[in-house]
PDB file of C-alpha atoms in Angstrom:
ATOM      1  CA  MET A 275       5.148  -0.086  13.908  1.00 97.00           C
ATOM      2  CA  PHE A 276       5.463   2.929  11.900  1.00 98.00           C
ATOM      3  CA  VAL A 277       5.375   2.932   8.281  1.00 98.00           C
ATOM      4  CA  HIS A 278       6.279   6.190   5.763  1.00 98.00           C
ATOM      5  CA  CYS A 279       5.661   5.965   2.250  1.00 98.00           C
ATOM      6  CA  LEU A 280       8.803   7.763   0.507  1.00 98.00           C
ATOM      7  CA  GLY A 281       7.501   7.342  -2.817  1.00 98.00           C
ATOM      8  CA  VAL A 282       5.587   5.095  -5.511  1.00 98.00           C
ATOM      9  CA  ALA A 283       6.842   5.749  -8.772  1.00 98.00           C
ATOM     10  CA  ALA A 284       8.285   2.393 -10.522  1.00 98.00           C
ATOM     11  CA  GLY A 285      11.846   2.907 -12.438  1.00 95.00           C
ATOM     12  CA  GLY A 286      12.182   6.385 -14.208  1.00 95.00           C
ATOM     13  CA  GLY A 287      10.134   8.317 -11.590  1.00 97.00           C
ATOM     14  CA  TYR A 288       6.802  10.011 -12.513  1.00 98.00           C
ATOM     15  CA  PRO A 289       7.134  11.895 -14.714  1.00 98.00           C
ATOM     16  CA  GLN A 290       9.939   9.681 -16.377  1.00 97.00           C
ATOM     17  CA  TRP A 291      12.657  12.265 -17.782  1.00 96.00           C
ATOM     18  CA  ASN A 292      12.120  11.341 -21.298  1.00 96.00           C
ATOM     19  CA  CYS A 293       8.643  10.345 -21.530  1.00 96.00           C
ATOM     20  CA  ALA A 294       5.693  12.135 -23.050  1.00 96.00           C
ATOM     21  CA  CYS A 295       3.290   9.764 -22.451  1.00 95.00           C
ATOM     22  CA  ALA A 296      -0.300  11.441 -21.122  1.00 94.00           C
ATOM     23  CA  GLY A 297       0.610  10.580 -17.565  1.00 96.00           C
ATOM     24  CA  CYS A 298       3.850  12.219 -17.661  1.00 97.00           C
ATOM     25  CA  ARG A 299       2.497  15.066 -19.546  1.00 97.00           C
ATOM     26  CA  LYS A 300       0.035  15.708 -16.831  1.00 96.00           C
ATOM     27  CA  ALA A 301       2.723  15.313 -14.084  1.00 97.00           C
ATOM     28  CA  ARG A 302       4.739  17.894 -15.701  1.00 97.00           C
ATOM     29  CA  ALA A 303       1.629  20.073 -15.772  1.00 97.00           C
ATOM     30  CA  LYS A 304       0.951  19.482 -12.206  1.00 96.00           C
ATOM     31  CA  PRO A 305       3.773  18.974 -10.191  1.00 96.00           C
ATOM     32  CA  GLU A 306       1.919  18.212  -7.107  1.00 95.00           C
ATOM     33  CA  THR A 307       0.829  14.848  -8.604  1.00 95.00           C
ATOM     34  CA  ALA A 308       4.502  13.776  -9.484  1.00 97.00           C
ATOM     35  CA  SER A 309       6.115  10.962  -7.506  1.00 97.00           C
ATOM     36  CA  LEU A 310       9.728  10.129  -6.424  1.00 97.00           C
ATOM     37  CA  HIS A 311      10.595   6.445  -6.902  1.00 98.00           C
ATOM     38  CA  ALA A 312       8.963   3.603  -4.871  1.00 98.00           C
ATOM     39  CA  GLY A 313      10.067   2.974  -1.069  1.00 98.00           C
ATOM     40  CA  ILE A 314       8.973   3.004   2.561  1.00 98.00           C
ATOM     41  CA  ALA A 315      10.289   3.850   5.872  1.00 98.00           C
ATOM     42  CA  VAL A 316       9.494   1.549   8.757  1.00 98.00           C
ATOM     43  CA  SER A 317      10.576   1.746  12.561  1.00 98.00           C
ATOM     44  CA  GLY A 318       8.937  -0.291  15.442  1.00 98.00           C
ATOM     45  CA  THR A 319       9.861   2.531  18.011  1.00 97.00           C
ATOM     46  CA  GLY A 320       9.991   5.627  16.017  1.00 97.00           C
ATOM     47  CA  GLU A 321      13.840   5.833  16.981  1.00 96.00           C
ATOM     48  CA  LYS A 322      15.552   3.944  14.183  1.00 97.00           C
ATOM     49  CA  TRP A 323      14.005   3.595  10.700  1.00 98.00           C
ATOM     50  CA  PHE A 324      15.048   0.893   7.999  1.00 98.00           C
ATOM     51  CA  LEU A 325      14.557   2.052   4.168  1.00 98.00           C
ATOM     52  CA  LEU A 326      12.986  -0.560   2.269  1.00 98.00           C
ATOM     53  CA  ASN A 327      15.152  -0.299  -0.899  1.00 98.00           C
ATOM     54  CA  ALA A 328      17.340   2.805  -1.659  1.00 98.00           C
ATOM     55  CA  THR A 329      16.219   4.508  -4.975  1.00 98.00           C
ATOM     56  CA  PRO A 330      17.711   7.252  -6.814  1.00 97.00           C
ATOM     57  CA  ASP A 331      15.579   9.722  -4.723  1.00 97.00           C
ATOM     58  CA  VAL A 332      16.672   8.802  -1.338  1.00 98.00           C
ATOM     59  CA  HIS A 333      18.343  12.137  -0.719  1.00 96.00           C
ATOM     60  CA  HIS A 334      15.028  14.029  -1.569  1.00 97.00           C
ATOM     61  CA  GLN A 335      13.045  11.239   0.483  1.00 98.00           C
ATOM     62  CA  ILE A 336      15.219  11.854   3.674  1.00 98.00           C
ATOM     63  CA  ALA A 337      14.854  15.551   3.299  1.00 97.00           C
ATOM     64  CA  THR A 338      10.745  15.525   3.141  1.00 97.00           C
ATOM     65  CA  ASP A 339      10.046  13.157   5.922  1.00 98.00           C
ATOM     66  CA  PRO A 340      11.119  15.024   9.396  1.00 98.00           C
ATOM     67  CA  VAL A 341      11.489  11.440  11.072  1.00 98.00           C
ATOM     68  CA  LEU A 342      14.228  10.757   8.815  1.00 98.00           C
ATOM     69  CA  HIS A 343      15.887  14.249   9.531  1.00 97.00           C
ATOM     70  CA  PRO A 344      19.737  14.148  11.039  1.00 96.00           C
ATOM     71  CA  GLY A 345      20.317  14.961  14.769  1.00 94.00           C
ATOM     72  CA  PRO A 346      20.377  16.028  17.547  1.00 93.00           C
ATOM     73  CA  GLU A 347      24.282  15.515  17.169  1.00 93.00           C
ATOM     74  CA  ILE A 348      25.783  16.946  13.990  1.00 92.00           C
ATOM     75  CA  ARG A 349      26.251  13.633  12.404  1.00 90.00           C
ATOM     76  CA  ALA A 350      23.880  11.563  13.836  1.00 93.00           C
ATOM     77  CA  THR A 351      21.139   9.932  11.780  1.00 95.00           C
ATOM     78  CA  PRO A 352      17.856   8.014  12.567  1.00 97.00           C
ATOM     79  CA  VAL A 353      18.453   6.131   9.494  1.00 97.00           C
ATOM     80  CA  ALA A 354      19.782   2.653  10.881  1.00 97.00           C
ATOM     81  CA  GLY A 355      19.983   0.553   7.582  1.00 97.00           C
ATOM     82  CA  VAL A 356      18.340  -0.416   4.184  1.00 98.00           C
ATOM     83  CA  LEU A 357      16.753  -3.616   3.270  1.00 98.00           C
ATOM     84  CA  LEU A 358      16.899  -4.616  -0.651  1.00 98.00           C
ATOM     85  CA  THR A 359      14.040  -6.460  -2.314  1.00 98.00           C
ATOM     86  CA  ASP A 360      16.113  -6.998  -5.144  1.00 98.00           C
ATOM     87  CA  ALA A 361      19.457  -5.507  -7.332  1.00 97.00           C
ATOM     88  CA  GLU A 362      17.628  -3.433  -9.673  1.00 97.00           C
ATOM     89  CA  PHE A 363      19.123   0.164 -10.071  1.00 97.00           C
ATOM     90  CA  ASP A 364      16.041   1.531  -9.197  1.00 97.00           C
ATOM     91  CA  HIS A 365      16.618   0.313  -5.755  1.00 98.00           C
ATOM     92  CA  THR A 366      20.120   0.143  -4.970  1.00 98.00           C
ATOM     93  CA  ILE A 367      21.441   3.251  -6.698  1.00 97.00           C
ATOM     94  CA  GLY A 368      20.550   5.221  -3.726  1.00 97.00           C
ATOM     95  CA  LEU A 369      23.170   3.538  -1.774  1.00 97.00           C
ATOM     96  CA  LEU A 370      25.772   5.407  -3.640  1.00 96.00           C
ATOM     97  CA  MET A 371      23.864   8.796  -2.347  1.00 94.00           C
ATOM     98  CA  LEU A 372      24.009   7.661   1.229  1.00 95.00           C
ATOM     99  CA  ARG A 373      27.816   7.493   1.144  1.00 92.00           C
ATOM    100  CA  GLU A 374      28.843  10.304   3.416  1.00 89.00           C
ATOM    101  CA  GLU A 375      30.520   8.816   6.234  1.00 78.00           C
ATOM    102  CA  SER A 376      27.568   7.107   7.127  1.00 80.00           C
ATOM    103  CA  THR A 377      27.372   4.044   9.232  1.00 90.00           C
ATOM    104  CA  LEU A 378      24.639   1.668   7.721  1.00 95.00           C
ATOM    105  CA  ALA A 379      23.423  -1.959   7.947  1.00 97.00           C
ATOM    106  CA  VAL A 380      22.487  -3.147   3.966  1.00 98.00           C
ATOM    107  CA  TYR A 381      20.519  -6.377   3.723  1.00 98.00           C
ATOM    108  CA  GLY A 382      20.107  -8.355   0.681  1.00 98.00           C
ATOM    109  CA  THR A 383      19.727 -12.036  -0.941  1.00 97.00           C
ATOM    110  CA  GLU A 384      22.688 -13.609  -1.766  1.00 96.00           C
ATOM    111  CA  PRO A 385      21.990 -12.957  -5.713  1.00 95.00           C
ATOM    112  CA  VAL A 386      21.744  -9.552  -4.820  1.00 97.00           C
ATOM    113  CA  LEU A 387      25.067  -8.691  -2.745  1.00 97.00           C
ATOM    114  CA  ALA A 388      26.844 -10.823  -5.232  1.00 95.00           C
ATOM    115  CA  ALA A 389      25.222  -8.512  -8.077  1.00 95.00           C
ATOM    116  CA  LEU A 390      26.491  -5.380  -6.017  1.00 96.00           C
ATOM    117  CA  THR A 391      30.178  -6.482  -5.615  1.00 95.00           C
ATOM    118  CA  SER A 392      30.669  -7.986  -9.475  1.00 91.00           C
ATOM    119  CA  TRP A 393      28.246  -6.172 -11.796  1.00 92.00           C
ATOM    120  CA  PHE A 394      27.412  -3.176  -9.968  1.00 95.00           C
ATOM    121  CA  PRO A 395      30.122  -2.998  -7.712  1.00 95.00           C
ATOM    122  CA  VAL A 396      28.539  -0.676  -4.989  1.00 96.00           C
ATOM    123  CA  ARG A 397      30.293  -2.506  -2.359  1.00 95.00           C
ATOM    124  CA  GLU A 398      33.846  -1.640  -3.097  1.00 95.00           C
ATOM    125  CA  LEU A 399      32.765   2.453  -4.103  1.00 95.00           C
ATOM    126  CA  LEU A 400      31.453   2.845  -0.715  1.00 95.00           C
ATOM    127  CA  SER A 401      34.356   0.657   1.169  1.00 93.00           C
ATOM    128  CA  ASP A 402      36.345   4.257   1.194  1.00 92.00           C
ATOM    129  CA  TYR A 403      33.362   6.301   1.767  1.00 93.00           C
ATOM    130  CA  ALA A 404      31.013   5.186   4.658  1.00 92.00           C
ATOM    131  CA  GLN A 405      31.130   2.143   7.205  1.00 93.00           C
ATOM    132  CA  ILE A 406      28.289  -0.189   5.707  1.00 95.00           C
ATOM    133  CA  THR A 407      27.666  -3.571   7.151  1.00 96.00           C
ATOM    134  CA  TRP A 408      26.691  -6.355   4.427  1.00 97.00           C
ATOM    135  CA  SER A 409      24.534  -8.931   5.758  1.00 98.00           C
ATOM    136  CA  ARG A 410      22.516 -11.638   3.847  1.00 98.00           C
ATOM    137  CA  LEU A 411      19.281 -12.384   4.100  1.00 98.00           C
ATOM    138  CA  ASP A 412      17.877 -16.251   4.386  1.00 98.00           C
ATOM    139  CA  ILE A 413      14.705 -16.715   3.129  1.00 98.00           C
ATOM    140  CA  GLY A 414      11.997 -17.454   5.819  1.00 98.00           C
ATOM    141  CA  LYS A 415      14.484 -16.226   8.493  1.00 98.00           C
ATOM    142  CA  PRO A 416      13.028 -13.702  10.514  1.00 98.00           C
ATOM    143  CA  LEU A 417      15.491 -10.301  11.018  1.00 98.00           C
ATOM    144  CA  GLU A 418      15.202  -8.394  14.225  1.00 98.00           C
ATOM    145  CA  LEU A 419      15.742  -4.693  13.247  1.00 98.00           C
ATOM    146  CA  ASP A 420      14.922  -2.782  16.497  1.00 96.00           C
ATOM    147  CA  GLU A 421      13.382  -3.385  19.913  1.00 96.00           C
ATOM    148  CA  ARG A 422       9.820  -4.668  18.744  1.00 97.00           C
ATOM    149  CA  LEU A 423      10.213  -4.332  14.470  1.00 98.00           C
ATOM    150  CA  ARG A 424      10.500  -8.006  12.830  1.00 98.00           C
ATOM    151  CA  ALA A 425      11.237  -8.210   9.289  1.00 98.00           C
ATOM    152  CA  THR A 426      11.034 -11.582   7.442  1.00 98.00           C
ATOM    153  CA  PRO A 427      11.867 -11.937   3.639  1.00 98.00           C
ATOM    154  CA  PHE A 428       9.617 -14.222   1.228  1.00 98.00           C
ATOM    155  CA  LEU A 429      10.338 -15.099  -2.504  1.00 97.00           C
ATOM    156  CA  THR A 430       8.668 -13.193  -4.978  1.00 97.00           C
ATOM    157  CA  GLY A 431      10.056 -13.836  -8.157  1.00 95.00           C
ATOM    158  CA  ALA A 432      13.465 -14.938  -9.700  1.00 93.00           C
ATOM    159  CA  LYS A 433      14.121 -12.618 -12.659  1.00 92.00           C
ATOM    160  CA  ALA A 434      17.532 -11.023 -12.330  1.00 92.00           C
ATOM    161  CA  PRO A 435      18.477  -7.365 -13.405  1.00 93.00           C
ATOM    162  CA  ARG A 436      19.259  -6.787 -17.129  1.00 91.00           C
ATOM    163  CA  TYR A 437      22.785  -5.584 -16.117  1.00 92.00           C
ATOM    164  CA  VAL A 438      23.607  -9.289 -14.871  1.00 89.00           C
ATOM    165  CA  GLY A 439      22.232 -10.826 -17.795  1.00 73.00           C
ATOM    166  CA  ARG A 440      22.674 -14.596 -18.977  1.00 56.00           C
ATOM    167  CA  ALA A 441      25.821 -13.635 -21.418  1.00 44.00           C
ATOM    168  CA  ARG A 442      27.991 -13.261 -18.568  1.00 51.00           C
ATOM    169  CA  HIS A 443      27.183 -16.924 -17.413  1.00 53.00           C
ATOM    170  CA  SER A 444      27.081 -15.905 -13.853  1.00 57.00           C
ATOM    171  CA  PRO A 445      26.808 -19.015 -11.570  1.00 58.00           C
ATOM    172  CA  LEU A 446      24.169 -16.761  -9.718  1.00 59.00           C
ATOM    173  CA  GLY A 447      22.247 -16.295 -12.991  1.00 51.00           C
ATOM    174  CA  ASP A 448      19.441 -18.915 -12.262  1.00 59.00           C
ATOM    175  CA  SER A 449      19.044 -18.370  -8.900  1.00 69.00           C
ATOM    176  CA  ALA A 450      15.389 -18.059  -7.381  1.00 81.00           C
ATOM    177  CA  GLU A 451      16.336 -15.568  -4.807  1.00 94.00           C
ATOM    178  CA  TRP A 452      16.394 -12.341  -6.910  1.00 96.00           C
ATOM    179  CA  GLU A 453      13.262 -10.757  -6.006  1.00 97.00           C
ATOM    180  CA  ILE A 454      11.907 -10.754  -2.517  1.00 98.00           C
ATOM    181  CA  GLY A 455       9.114  -9.365  -0.469  1.00 98.00           C
ATOM    182  CA  PHE A 456       9.079  -8.544   3.321  1.00 98.00           C
ATOM    183  CA  ARG A 457       6.807  -9.236   5.876  1.00 98.00           C
ATOM    184  CA  LEU A 458       7.129  -6.914   8.784  1.00 98.00           C
ATOM    185  CA  GLU A 459       5.788  -7.318  12.159  1.00 98.00           C
ATOM    186  CA  ASP A 460       5.440  -5.820  15.412  1.00 98.00           C
ATOM    187  CA  THR A 461       6.019  -7.942  17.953  1.00 97.00           C
ATOM    188  CA  VAL A 462       4.571  -6.157  20.618  1.00 97.00           C
ATOM    189  CA  THR A 463       0.993  -5.276  18.592  1.00 96.00           C
ATOM    190  CA  GLY A 464       1.274  -8.199  16.404  1.00 97.00           C
ATOM    191  CA  GLY A 465       0.632  -5.818  13.763  1.00 98.00           C
ATOM    192  CA  THR A 466       1.604  -6.688  10.086  1.00 98.00           C
ATOM    193  CA  VAL A 467       2.668  -5.267   7.026  1.00 98.00           C
ATOM    194  CA  VAL A 468       3.497  -6.872   3.941  1.00 98.00           C
ATOM    195  CA  TYR A 469       6.006  -4.968   1.160  1.00 98.00           C
ATOM    196  CA  ALA A 470       6.222  -6.327  -1.849  1.00 98.00           C
ATOM    197  CA  PRO A 471       7.157  -4.097  -5.145  1.00 98.00           C
ATOM    198  CA  THR A 472       7.494  -7.051  -7.574  1.00 97.00           C
ATOM    199  CA  VAL A 473       4.796  -9.455  -7.818  1.00 98.00           C
ATOM    200  CA  PRO A 474       4.939 -11.588 -10.959  1.00 97.00           C
ATOM    201  CA  ARG A 475       2.636 -13.868  -9.870  1.00 97.00           C
ATOM    202  CA  TRP A 476      -0.336 -14.089  -7.255  1.00 97.00           C
ATOM    203  CA  ASP A 477       0.019 -17.848  -6.230  1.00 97.00           C
ATOM    204  CA  GLY A 478      -0.991 -19.760  -3.538  1.00 97.00           C
ATOM    205  CA  LYS A 479       2.985 -19.029  -1.820  1.00 97.00           C
ATOM    206  CA  PHE A 480       2.071 -14.989  -2.122  1.00 98.00           C
ATOM    207  CA  ALA A 481      -1.467 -15.748  -1.041  1.00 98.00           C
ATOM    208  CA  ARG A 482      -0.094 -17.041   2.086  1.00 97.00           C
ATOM    209  CA  GLN A 483       1.982 -13.964   3.015  1.00 98.00           C
ATOM    210  CA  VAL A 484      -0.674 -11.765   2.601  1.00 98.00           C
ATOM    211  CA  ALA A 485      -3.440 -13.358   3.675  1.00 97.00           C
ATOM    212  CA  SER A 486      -3.549 -12.259   7.603  1.00 96.00           C
ATOM    213  CA  ALA A 487      -1.821  -8.967   6.972  1.00 98.00           C
ATOM    214  CA  ASP A 488      -3.110  -5.622   8.352  1.00 98.00           C
ATOM    215  CA  CYS A 489      -1.502  -3.560   5.327  1.00 98.00           C
ATOM    216  CA  VAL A 490      -0.522  -4.838   1.996  1.00 98.00           C
ATOM    217  CA  PHE A 491       1.715  -2.563   0.006  1.00 98.00           C
ATOM    218  CA  VAL A 492       1.673  -4.531  -3.315  1.00 98.00           C
ATOM    219  CA  ASP A 493       3.171  -4.363  -6.425  1.00 98.00           C
ATOM    220  CA  GLY A 494       1.274  -1.753  -9.371  1.00 98.00           C
ATOM    221  CA  THR A 495       3.540  -1.281 -12.160  1.00 98.00           C
ATOM    222  CA  PHE A 496       1.215  -1.530 -14.596  1.00 98.00           C
ATOM    223  CA  TRP A 497      -2.611  -1.684 -15.100  1.00 98.00           C
ATOM    224  CA  ALA A 498      -2.146  -3.843 -18.413  1.00 97.00           C
ATOM    225  CA  ASP A 499       0.103  -6.443 -19.555  1.00 96.00           C
ATOM    226  CA  ASP A 500       0.714  -4.765 -23.299  1.00 96.00           C
ATOM    227  CA  GLU A 501       0.578  -1.272 -21.587  1.00 96.00           C
ATOM    228  CA  MET A 502       3.639  -0.440 -22.839  1.00 94.00           C
ATOM    229  CA  SER A 503       3.362  -1.314 -26.511  1.00 93.00           C
ATOM    230  CA  CYS A 504      -0.060   0.239 -26.296  1.00 93.00           C
ATOM    231  CA  GLN A 505       0.910   3.726 -25.520  1.00 93.00           C
ATOM    232  CA  GLY A 506       4.049   3.400 -27.575  1.00 91.00           C
ATOM    233  CA  ALA A 507       6.251   3.625 -24.693  1.00 91.00           C
ATOM    234  CA  GLY A 508       8.053   0.128 -25.363  1.00 91.00           C
ATOM    235  CA  SER A 509       7.987  -3.037 -26.713  1.00 91.00           C
ATOM    236  CA  ARG A 510       7.909  -5.409 -23.518  1.00 93.00           C
ATOM    237  CA  SER A 511       5.169  -6.773 -21.983  1.00 94.00           C
ATOM    238  CA  GLY A 512       4.431  -6.527 -17.935  1.00 95.00           C
ATOM    239  CA  ARG A 513       4.910  -9.923 -17.361  1.00 96.00           C
ATOM    240  CA  SER A 514       8.118 -10.349 -19.200  1.00 94.00           C
ATOM    241  CA  MET A 515       9.115  -7.955 -16.806  1.00 94.00           C
ATOM    242  CA  GLY A 516       8.232  -9.434 -13.813  1.00 94.00           C
ATOM    243  CA  HIS A 517       4.939  -7.702 -12.923  1.00 97.00           C
ATOM    244  CA  LEU A 518       1.509  -9.015 -12.566  1.00 98.00           C
ATOM    245  CA  PRO A 519      -0.930  -6.437 -14.307  1.00 98.00           C
ATOM    246  CA  VAL A 520      -3.366  -4.740 -11.746  1.00 98.00           C
ATOM    247  CA  GLY A 521      -6.702  -4.705 -14.201  1.00 98.00           C
ATOM    248  CA  GLY A 522      -8.360  -7.572 -16.119  1.00 95.00           C
ATOM    249  CA  PRO A 523     -10.168 -10.525 -14.869  1.00 94.00           C
ATOM    250  CA  ASP A 524      -6.869 -12.364 -13.827  1.00 94.00           C
ATOM    251  CA  GLY A 525      -4.911  -9.188 -12.274  1.00 97.00           C
ATOM    252  CA  SER A 526      -3.899  -8.695  -9.012  1.00 98.00           C
ATOM    253  CA  ALA A 527      -6.713  -6.087  -7.950  1.00 98.00           C
ATOM    254  CA  ARG A 528      -9.374  -8.357  -7.539  1.00 97.00           C
ATOM    255  CA  ALA A 529      -7.117 -10.624  -5.489  1.00 98.00           C
ATOM    256  CA  LEU A 530      -5.872  -7.797  -3.735  1.00 98.00           C
ATOM    257  CA  ALA A 531      -9.894  -6.515  -2.526  1.00 98.00           C
ATOM    258  CA  ALA A 532     -10.655  -9.849  -1.559  1.00 98.00           C
ATOM    259  CA  LEU A 533      -8.126  -9.806   1.427  1.00 98.00           C
ATOM    260  CA  PRO A 534      -9.067  -8.704   4.958  1.00 97.00           C
ATOM    261  CA  ALA A 535      -6.200  -6.289   5.132  1.00 98.00           C
ATOM    262  CA  LYS A 536      -7.569  -2.815   6.901  1.00 98.00           C
ATOM    263  CA  ARG A 537      -5.061  -0.788   4.316  1.00 98.00           C
ATOM    264  CA  LYS A 538      -4.434  -2.367   0.599  1.00 98.00           C
ATOM    265  CA  ILE A 539      -1.812  -0.251  -1.307  1.00 98.00           C
ATOM    266  CA  TYR A 540      -0.519  -0.318  -4.531  1.00 98.00           C
ATOM    267  CA  THR A 541       3.072   0.967  -4.724  1.00 98.00           C
ATOM    268  CA  HIS A 542       5.932   0.956  -7.485  1.00 98.00           C
ATOM    269  CA  ILE A 543       3.506   2.241 -10.458  1.00 98.00           C
ATOM    270  CA  ASN A 544       5.046   2.775 -13.825  1.00 98.00           C
ATOM    271  CA  ASN A 545       4.072   6.443 -15.299  1.00 97.00           C
ATOM    272  CA  THR A 546       2.264   4.605 -18.080  1.00 97.00           C
ATOM    273  CA  ASN A 547      -0.508   3.715 -15.371  1.00 98.00           C
ATOM    274  CA  PRO A 548      -3.624   5.328 -15.506  1.00 97.00           C
ATOM    275  CA  ILE A 549      -4.132   4.545 -11.589  1.00 98.00           C
ATOM    276  CA  LEU A 550      -1.769   7.684 -11.089  1.00 97.00           C
ATOM    277  CA  ASP A 551      -4.339   9.702 -12.358  1.00 96.00           C
ATOM    278  CA  GLU A 552      -6.964  10.728  -9.786  1.00 95.00           C
ATOM    279  CA  GLN A 553     -10.102  11.010 -12.397  1.00 95.00           C
ATOM    280  CA  SER A 554      -9.302   7.923 -14.281  1.00 97.00           C
ATOM    281  CA  PRO A 555     -11.703   5.343 -14.222  1.00 98.00           C
ATOM    282  CA  GLU A 556      -8.973   2.968 -13.647  1.00 98.00           C
ATOM    283  CA  ARG A 557      -8.175   4.818 -10.150  1.00 98.00           C
ATOM    284  CA  GLN A 558     -12.557   5.264  -9.442  1.00 98.00           C
ATOM    285  CA  TRP A 559     -12.594   1.105  -9.815  1.00 98.00           C
ATOM    286  CA  LEU A 560      -9.852   0.495  -7.157  1.00 98.00           C
ATOM    287  CA  THR A 561     -11.314   3.278  -4.868  1.00 98.00           C
ATOM    288  CA  SER A 562     -14.840   1.174  -5.009  1.00 98.00           C
ATOM    289  CA  LEU A 563     -13.140  -1.539  -4.151  1.00 98.00           C
ATOM    290  CA  GLY A 564     -11.338  -0.031  -1.274  1.00 98.00           C
ATOM    291  CA  ILE A 565      -7.647  -0.396  -2.547  1.00 98.00           C
ATOM    292  CA  GLU A 566      -5.685   3.047  -2.468  1.00 98.00           C
ATOM    293  CA  VAL A 567      -2.714   4.370  -4.154  1.00 98.00           C
ATOM    294  CA  GLY A 568       0.088   4.915  -2.621  1.00 98.00           C
ATOM    295  CA  ARG A 569       1.661   8.377  -2.146  1.00 97.00           C
ATOM    296  CA  ALA A 570       4.820  10.308  -0.739  1.00 97.00           C
ATOM    297  CA  GLY A 571       3.442  11.366   2.452  1.00 97.00           C
ATOM    298  CA  LEU A 572       0.945   8.400   3.343  1.00 98.00           C
ATOM    299  CA  GLU A 573       1.784   6.925   7.015  1.00 98.00           C
ATOM    300  CA  VAL A 574       0.544   3.630   8.664  1.00 98.00           C
ATOM    301  CA  GLU A 575       0.504   2.301  12.357  1.00 96.00           C
ATOM    302  CA  VAL A 576      -0.484  -0.836  13.318  1.00 95.00           C
TER     303      VAL A 576
END
């Protein structure tokens, strides 16, 4: 199985266009440290590739990774589909960018597909532009993507996007299937990769999903729960936004470090998170634990 990291930034990118935090200032001063939105491309054979989420940067992500380039026929593309982990804007806006008479398969849970029908009507908007097959994901049910690639969705959280909102009285508003991760398996080698960009808690159920994985991409949005307020970048806590912080005695780093996985990689990292700075004490501590911070261009084979 081949996994290509296309970017690691949380919503807004890095730097974020309207942010002057210390991290964003550094990224503007050194553009080589900037990052596109978080996403990966995965393939079992190296021929058909599937994107995990379609970010606002999807055109740039495809352009910078040669395996995703079209050809040899003029309108042939190796990008065969998109697997959605949620219905957030930063994971779905890219679907609109893939509209040029493409033939794609898009997979999402029932509430995610409903959100893209009713509140953010991507399905209707794309109906005259692209041949898209919309398929529902069932939690725990394996999906065969190519001759040797299998993806099994599992629940991570139940937080609906803000644009859905309880005020709309959605019958799906309280669904437990708003946020998922994927366990990706090479059916020939047995290699496994877990991709989970939203992890509100590291409970027993999540621990079982990552316990035997060879590689884990996990939510690294915030270093600290009060990171936004401490930096004057917002008032909401990390946990209220559905993200377990990396640092601290009950943060995800200690649990991640304890896993037997060969590769342990943080993704979906907010612009305020100091781990984006290679020289920061937080980044150096993660390195000492054997934990990587993802980057565009990083490749994993299992």
